[in-house]
Amino acid sequence: MTADDCSNSISLLIFRSNARGMQYGIGTYLHELTEALLSYPNIKIVLVSYKSSDVKEISILKTTDRQIEIKIPQPLIPTKQSNAFENKYASTVIKLLFKIIPPNEKVICQFNYIDDLPILLKVKESYGFPAISVVHFAQFQQIFEGKIMKIAGLNLEKPADNIEFTLSREREMYRQSDHIVSVTGYMKEFLINEYGIKPDKITVIKNGLNQISNNQVSKEEKAEIKRRLGFGEHEIILLFSGRIDPCKGINYLMEAFEQASMKNNSLRLVMLGQGSIQDCQKKIQSCFGKVTYTGFLPGETVRQFYKIADIGISPSVYDHCPYSVLEMMANRIPVIMTRINGLDELLSDEECLFLNPVISSEGDITFSIEEMTDSILSLAADKERRTRLAAKSYRTYERKFTAAGMAEEMHRLFYSLIEHKKPVEEYETGKGR
């Protein structure tokens, strides 16, 4: 690193809690982002894992010369959660961190979850470093199963119940941030319309995935991997990857697969991920021997499944910019996915098979089992079409969804904030709830 690089370097503090999402999509995002950012010699990364359950005292792990991870344990004595407790814990975290960060360092703080709010506020109060919040999903989606209509009538100014309090807290986090990164365009619109955030305070930067080497396998290699994993050479592998959860549309998938497998005996469904399989099992009657649940697998084994998959499916009821779909695109797997907000920003009708949602007057989102069944059978029967869709979606991945591209946009944003940071206005647009 040159002297100029040193004087212009930034320490990026990335905060992550022990929330469930850190084990899934957000965790993948942080891994991909940090790996790609390290290609810039003027970026130093400090990953701050707080309320960490796997350490009993503060632990500092130096990964490289420019990357360290600091693990801060949960309180030794279990304490009832409260605002006072959260604020005290946040103060302790900040004091510890800035004993480690050199004085006069240029610092950017990146937050990734609503749990980070007390720490974000303490950072701004004590140091005034620029704070970026990344929107990976919205709380209303989890609370209302994606039904945005349910937000109408809520009072976020004077929350009276847990739902209003949670959404009010989420809104406050984004209002207090100096800048917001949304991984989808539709969530930017949500923040503007529902939370009153100014449009120029939000940048859309899509998730990115490190480019995969040797992602094309020969017919012979694919047959060998299938044999090794217990599948027949001519079986057609339908791959679901992600958390096994109703919000991912697994109930629709199980019913559709059972019907499809009755008409095409070569079909096999692989559920690549963790979660409750009991609900899945209740949805099938006659194809138990055609469904594989892998549970957690090491990365190398996961990659083997991507190499043998003939079709990928993402039947989510609500989602954003899921890494499971990006991984399918990067591995040249043709994709069937639901035409919902977020997923419809990834690919076009010429690059995948979309499943159209049925939305009731109350906002309930469902999908046609028949349409999903027909889509599975259609792709299973047409290898040429599978190859064509896979090639098109791969080109889109290379153009729009690489980790290098994501890191380049984030790097540009960091330096823009260092140069032009403005104080957060007490009230944003005056619009929203």
PDB file of N, CA and C in Angstrom, residues 235-294:
ATOM      1  N   GLU A 235     -31.910 -39.427 -14.102  1.00  0.00           N
ATOM      2  CA  GLU A 235     -32.890 -38.749 -13.255  1.00  0.00           C
ATOM      3  C   GLU A 235     -32.754 -37.231 -13.419  1.00  0.00           C
ATOM      4  N   ILE A 236     -33.873 -36.540 -13.355  1.00  0.00           N
ATOM      5  CA  ILE A 236     -33.904 -35.082 -13.536  1.00  0.00           C
ATOM      6  C   ILE A 236     -34.013 -34.439 -12.162  1.00  0.00           C
ATOM      7  N   ILE A 237     -32.974 -33.686 -11.786  1.00  0.00           N
ATOM      8  CA  ILE A 237     -32.887 -33.117 -10.442  1.00  0.00           C
ATOM      9  C   ILE A 237     -33.520 -31.727 -10.414  1.00  0.00           C
ATOM     10  N   LEU A 238     -34.580 -31.593  -9.611  1.00  0.00           N
ATOM     11  CA  LEU A 238     -35.213 -30.301  -9.347  1.00  0.00           C
ATOM     12  C   LEU A 238     -34.679 -29.805  -8.005  1.00  0.00           C
ATOM     13  N   LEU A 239     -34.018 -28.653  -8.003  1.00  0.00           N
ATOM     14  CA  LEU A 239     -33.320 -28.171  -6.807  1.00  0.00           C
ATOM     15  C   LEU A 239     -34.033 -26.986  -6.169  1.00  0.00           C
ATOM     16  N   PHE A 240     -34.376 -27.143  -4.890  1.00  0.00           N
ATOM     17  CA  PHE A 240     -34.789 -26.013  -4.049  1.00  0.00           C
ATOM     18  C   PHE A 240     -33.639 -25.743  -3.094  1.00  0.00           C
ATOM     19  N   SER A 241     -33.223 -24.483  -2.986  1.00  0.00           N
ATOM     20  CA  SER A 241     -32.120 -24.135  -2.094  1.00  0.00           C
ATOM     21  C   SER A 241     -32.542 -22.974  -1.204  1.00  0.00           C
ATOM     22  N   GLY A 242     -32.392 -23.162   0.099  1.00  0.00           N
ATOM     23  CA  GLY A 242     -32.758 -22.091   1.027  1.00  0.00           C
ATOM     24  C   GLY A 242     -33.381 -22.642   2.290  1.00  0.00           C
ATOM     25  N   ARG A 243     -33.870 -21.729   3.100  1.00  0.00           N
ATOM     26  CA  ARG A 243     -34.508 -22.118   4.354  1.00  0.00           C
ATOM     27  C   ARG A 243     -35.832 -22.815   4.054  1.00  0.00           C
ATOM     28  N   ILE A 244     -36.056 -23.967   4.680  1.00  0.00           N
ATOM     29  CA  ILE A 244     -37.307 -24.703   4.470  1.00  0.00           C
ATOM     30  C   ILE A 244     -38.354 -24.081   5.380  1.00  0.00           C
ATOM     31  N   ASP A 245     -39.155 -23.200   4.790  1.00  0.00           N
ATOM     32  CA  ASP A 245     -40.069 -22.355   5.549  1.00  0.00           C
ATOM     33  C   ASP A 245     -41.272 -22.041   4.654  1.00  0.00           C
ATOM     34  N   PRO A 246     -42.477 -21.948   5.218  1.00  0.00           N
ATOM     35  CA  PRO A 246     -43.654 -21.640   4.392  1.00  0.00           C
ATOM     36  C   PRO A 246     -43.503 -20.375   3.554  1.00  0.00           C
ATOM     37  N   CYS A 247     -42.759 -19.367   4.059  1.00  0.00           N
ATOM     38  CA  CYS A 247     -42.606 -18.128   3.293  1.00  0.00           C
ATOM     39  C   CYS A 247     -41.834 -18.358   1.999  1.00  0.00           C
ATOM     40  N   LYS A 248     -41.107 -19.462   1.927  1.00  0.00           N
ATOM     41  CA  LYS A 248     -40.367 -19.805   0.715  1.00  0.00           C
ATOM     42  C   LYS A 248     -41.213 -20.611  -0.269  1.00  0.00           C
ATOM     43  N   GLY A 249     -42.502 -20.795   0.056  1.00  0.00           N
ATOM     44  CA  GLY A 249     -43.414 -21.467  -0.862  1.00  0.00           C
ATOM     45  C   GLY A 249     -43.278 -22.970  -0.909  1.00  0.00           C
ATOM     46  N   ILE A 250     -42.695 -23.561   0.136  1.00  0.00           N
ATOM     47  CA  ILE A 250     -42.418 -25.001   0.079  1.00  0.00           C
ATOM     48  C   ILE A 250     -43.696 -25.845   0.077  1.00  0.00           C
ATOM     49  N   ASN A 251     -44.783 -25.357   0.655  1.00  0.00           N
ATOM     50  CA  ASN A 251     -46.028 -26.134   0.642  1.00  0.00           C
ATOM     51  C   ASN A 251     -46.578 -26.268  -0.772  1.00  0.00           C
ATOM     52  N   TYR A 252     -46.513 -25.182  -1.543  1.00  0.00           N
ATOM     53  CA  TYR A 252     -46.936 -25.252  -2.945  1.00  0.00           C
ATOM     54  C   TYR A 252     -46.010 -26.179  -3.726  1.00  0.00           C
ATOM     55  N   LEU A 253     -44.724 -26.081  -3.450  1.00  0.00           N
ATOM     56  CA  LEU A 253     -43.746 -26.894  -4.163  1.00  0.00           C
ATOM     57  C   LEU A 253     -43.990 -28.380  -3.942  1.00  0.00           C
ATOM     58  N   MET A 254     -44.248 -28.778  -2.702  1.00  0.00           N
ATOM     59  CA  MET A 254     -44.432 -30.200  -2.415  1.00  0.00           C
ATOM     60  C   MET A 254     -45.634 -30.762  -3.162  1.00  0.00           C
ATOM     61  N   GLU A 255     -46.732 -30.028  -3.157  1.00  0.00           N
ATOM     62  CA  GLU A 255     -47.936 -30.501  -3.857  1.00  0.00           C
ATOM     63  C   GLU A 255     -47.698 -30.561  -5.360  1.00  0.00           C
ATOM     64  N   ALA A 256     -47.053 -29.529  -5.900  1.00  0.00           N
ATOM     65  CA  ALA A 256     -46.799 -29.502  -7.340  1.00  0.00           C
ATOM     66  C   ALA A 256     -45.837 -30.611  -7.748  1.00  0.00           C
ATOM     67  N   PHE A 257     -44.807 -30.843  -6.937  1.00  0.00           N
ATOM     68  CA  PHE A 257     -43.849 -31.897  -7.279  1.00  0.00           C
ATOM     69  C   PHE A 257     -44.514 -33.268  -7.250  1.00  0.00           C
ATOM     70  N   GLU A 258     -45.364 -33.513  -6.272  1.00  0.00           N
ATOM     71  CA  GLU A 258     -46.031 -34.813  -6.223  1.00  0.00           C
ATOM     72  C   GLU A 258     -46.833 -35.060  -7.501  1.00  0.00           C
ATOM     73  N   GLN A 259     -47.552 -34.039  -7.946  1.00  0.00           N
ATOM     74  CA  GLN A 259     -48.335 -34.201  -9.176  1.00  0.00           C
ATOM     75  C   GLN A 259     -47.425 -34.379 -10.390  1.00  0.00           C
ATOM     76  N   ALA A 260     -46.331 -33.615 -10.431  1.00  0.00           N
ATOM     77  CA  ALA A 260     -45.412 -33.716 -11.566  1.00  0.00           C
ATOM     78  C   ALA A 260     -44.732 -35.079 -11.614  1.00  0.00           C
ATOM     79  N   SER A 261     -44.347 -35.606 -10.451  1.00  0.00           N
ATOM     80  CA  SER A 261     -43.635 -36.891 -10.412  1.00  0.00           C
ATOM     81  C   SER A 261     -44.534 -38.057 -10.804  1.00  0.00           C
ATOM     82  N   MET A 262     -45.842 -37.881 -10.678  1.00  0.00           N
ATOM     83  CA  MET A 262     -46.767 -38.923 -11.135  1.00  0.00           C
ATOM     84  C   MET A 262     -46.760 -39.034 -12.656  1.00  0.00           C
ATOM     85  N   LYS A 263     -46.443 -37.917 -13.325  1.00  0.00           N
ATOM     86  CA  LYS A 263     -46.452 -37.896 -14.784  1.00  0.00           C
ATOM     87  C   LYS A 263     -45.057 -38.089 -15.383  1.00  0.00           C
ATOM     88  N   ASN A 264     -44.026 -37.810 -14.587  1.00  0.00           N
ATOM     89  CA  ASN A 264     -42.652 -38.006 -15.049  1.00  0.00           C
ATOM     90  C   ASN A 264     -41.883 -38.691 -13.930  1.00  0.00           C
ATOM     91  N   ASN A 265     -41.690 -39.977 -14.070  1.00  0.00           N
ATOM     92  CA  ASN A 265     -41.079 -40.781 -13.007  1.00  0.00           C
ATOM     93  C   ASN A 265     -39.588 -40.504 -12.828  1.00  0.00           C
ATOM     94  N   SER A 266     -38.989 -39.749 -13.737  1.00  0.00           N
ATOM     95  CA  SER A 266     -37.552 -39.457 -13.640  1.00  0.00           C
ATOM     96  C   SER A 266     -37.254 -38.278 -12.720  1.00  0.00           C
ATOM     97  N   LEU A 267     -38.283 -37.552 -12.307  1.00  0.00           N
ATOM     98  CA  LEU A 267     -38.072 -36.357 -11.487  1.00  0.00           C
ATOM     99  C   LEU A 267     -37.650 -36.705 -10.065  1.00  0.00           C
ATOM    100  N   ARG A 268     -36.682 -35.944  -9.552  1.00  0.00           N
ATOM    101  CA  ARG A 268     -36.263 -36.055  -8.155  1.00  0.00           C
ATOM    102  C   ARG A 268     -36.145 -34.638  -7.589  1.00  0.00           C
ATOM    103  N   LEU A 269     -36.669 -34.432  -6.390  1.00  0.00           N
ATOM    104  CA  LEU A 269     -36.616 -33.125  -5.737  1.00  0.00           C
ATOM    105  C   LEU A 269     -35.571 -33.138  -4.630  1.00  0.00           C
ATOM    106  N   VAL A 270     -34.649 -32.184  -4.671  1.00  0.00           N
ATOM    107  CA  VAL A 270     -33.646 -32.024  -3.615  1.00  0.00           C
ATOM    108  C   VAL A 270     -33.947 -30.735  -2.861  1.00  0.00           C
ATOM    109  N   MET A 271     -34.192 -30.865  -1.551  1.00  0.00           N
ATOM    110  CA  MET A 271     -34.428 -29.706  -0.680  1.00  0.00           C
ATOM    111  C   MET A 271     -33.109 -29.401   0.019  1.00  0.00           C
ATOM    112  N   LEU A 272     -32.389 -28.437  -0.513  1.00  0.00           N
ATOM    113  CA  LEU A 272     -31.041 -28.130  -0.045  1.00  0.00           C
ATOM    114  C   LEU A 272     -31.107 -27.009   0.990  1.00  0.00           C
ATOM    115  N   GLY A 273     -31.195 -27.396   2.258  1.00  0.00           N
ATOM    116  CA  GLY A 273     -31.282 -26.383   3.302  1.00  0.00           C
ATOM    117  C   GLY A 273     -31.821 -26.950   4.592  1.00  0.00           C
ATOM    118  N   GLN A 274     -31.930 -26.066   5.583  1.00  0.00           N
ATOM    119  CA  GLN A 274     -32.407 -26.463   6.899  1.00  0.00           C
ATOM    120  C   GLN A 274     -33.809 -25.929   7.147  1.00  0.00           C
ATOM    121  N   GLY A 275     -34.489 -26.540   8.098  1.00  0.00           N
ATOM    122  CA  GLY A 275     -35.826 -26.101   8.464  1.00  0.00           C
ATOM    123  C   GLY A 275     -36.672 -27.284   8.875  1.00  0.00           C
ATOM    124  N   SER A 276     -37.941 -27.023   9.069  1.00  0.00           N
ATOM    125  CA  SER A 276     -38.864 -28.078   9.488  1.00  0.00           C
ATOM    126  C   SER A 276     -39.389 -28.818   8.269  1.00  0.00           C
ATOM    127  N   ILE A 277     -39.128 -30.125   8.224  1.00  0.00           N
ATOM    128  CA  ILE A 277     -39.609 -30.903   7.080  1.00  0.00           C
ATOM    129  C   ILE A 277     -40.965 -31.543   7.354  1.00  0.00           C
ATOM    130  N   GLN A 278     -41.461 -31.432   8.590  1.00  0.00           N
ATOM    131  CA  GLN A 278     -42.736 -32.075   8.912  1.00  0.00           C
ATOM    132  C   GLN A 278     -43.867 -31.545   8.037  1.00  0.00           C
ATOM    133  N   ASP A 279     -43.911 -30.207   7.864  1.00  0.00           N
ATOM    134  CA  ASP A 279     -44.963 -29.624   7.033  1.00  0.00           C
ATOM    135  C   ASP A 279     -44.840 -30.083   5.589  1.00  0.00           C
ATOM    136  N   CYS A 280     -43.602 -30.247   5.125  1.00  0.00           N
ATOM    137  CA  CYS A 280     -43.391 -30.748   3.761  1.00  0.00           C
ATOM    138  C   CYS A 280     -43.974 -32.146   3.614  1.00  0.00           C
ATOM    139  N   GLN A 281     -43.675 -32.987   4.579  1.00  0.00           N
ATOM    140  CA  GLN A 281     -44.112 -34.377   4.504  1.00  0.00           C
ATOM    141  C   GLN A 281     -45.632 -34.503   4.498  1.00  0.00           C
ATOM    142  N   LYS A 282     -46.296 -33.583   5.182  1.00  0.00           N
ATOM    143  CA  LYS A 282     -47.760 -33.636   5.239  1.00  0.00           C
ATOM    144  C   LYS A 282     -48.399 -33.346   3.886  1.00  0.00           C
ATOM    145  N   LYS A 283     -47.637 -32.707   2.993  1.00  0.00           N
ATOM    146  CA  LYS A 283     -48.191 -32.302   1.706  1.00  0.00           C
ATOM    147  C   LYS A 283     -48.056 -33.372   0.628  1.00  0.00           C
ATOM    148  N   ILE A 284     -47.350 -34.458   0.940  1.00  0.00           N
ATOM    149  CA  ILE A 284     -47.176 -35.496  -0.073  1.00  0.00           C
ATOM    150  C   ILE A 284     -47.719 -36.831   0.421  1.00  0.00           C
ATOM    151  N   GLN A 285     -48.094 -37.667  -0.528  1.00  0.00           N
ATOM    152  CA  GLN A 285     -48.671 -38.969  -0.205  1.00  0.00           C
ATOM    153  C   GLN A 285     -47.939 -40.120  -0.885  1.00  0.00           C
ATOM    154  N   SER A 286     -47.389 -39.863  -2.077  1.00  0.00           N
ATOM    155  CA  SER A 286     -46.901 -40.993  -2.870  1.00  0.00           C
ATOM    156  C   SER A 286     -45.498 -40.821  -3.439  1.00  0.00           C
ATOM    157  N   CYS A 287     -44.784 -39.753  -3.052  1.00  0.00           N
ATOM    158  CA  CYS A 287     -43.460 -39.536  -3.663  1.00  0.00           C
ATOM    159  C   CYS A 287     -42.365 -39.405  -2.616  1.00  0.00           C
ATOM    160  N   PHE A 288     -42.530 -40.053  -1.477  1.00  0.00           N
ATOM    161  CA  PHE A 288     -41.536 -39.952  -0.404  1.00  0.00           C
ATOM    162  C   PHE A 288     -40.139 -40.360  -0.877  1.00  0.00           C
ATOM    163  N   GLY A 289     -40.071 -41.376  -1.723  1.00  0.00           N
ATOM    164  CA  GLY A 289     -38.779 -41.870  -2.185  1.00  0.00           C
ATOM    165  C   GLY A 289     -38.129 -40.999  -3.240  1.00  0.00           C
ATOM    166  N   LYS A 290     -38.834 -39.947  -3.651  1.00  0.00           N
ATOM    167  CA  LYS A 290     -38.307 -39.074  -4.699  1.00  0.00           C
ATOM    168  C   LYS A 290     -37.873 -37.709  -4.164  1.00  0.00           C
ATOM    169  N   VAL A 291     -37.953 -37.534  -2.845  1.00  0.00           N
ATOM    170  CA  VAL A 291     -37.602 -36.252  -2.225  1.00  0.00           C
ATOM    171  C   VAL A 291     -36.416 -36.455  -1.286  1.00  0.00           C
ATOM    172  N   THR A 292     -35.395 -35.618  -1.434  1.00  0.00           N
ATOM    173  CA  THR A 292     -34.202 -35.675  -0.583  1.00  0.00           C
ATOM    174  C   THR A 292     -34.084 -34.389   0.223  1.00  0.00           C
ATOM    175  N   TYR A 293     -33.992 -34.535   1.553  1.00  0.00           N
ATOM    176  CA  TYR A 293     -33.742 -33.394   2.436  1.00  0.00           C
ATOM    177  C   TYR A 293     -32.287 -33.487   2.898  1.00  0.00           C
ATOM    178  N   THR A 294     -31.501 -32.482   2.576  1.00  0.00           N
ATOM    179  CA  THR A 294     -30.068 -32.580   2.881  1.00  0.00           C
ATOM    180  C   THR A 294     -29.705 -32.053   4.268  1.00  0.00           C
TER     181      THR A 294
END
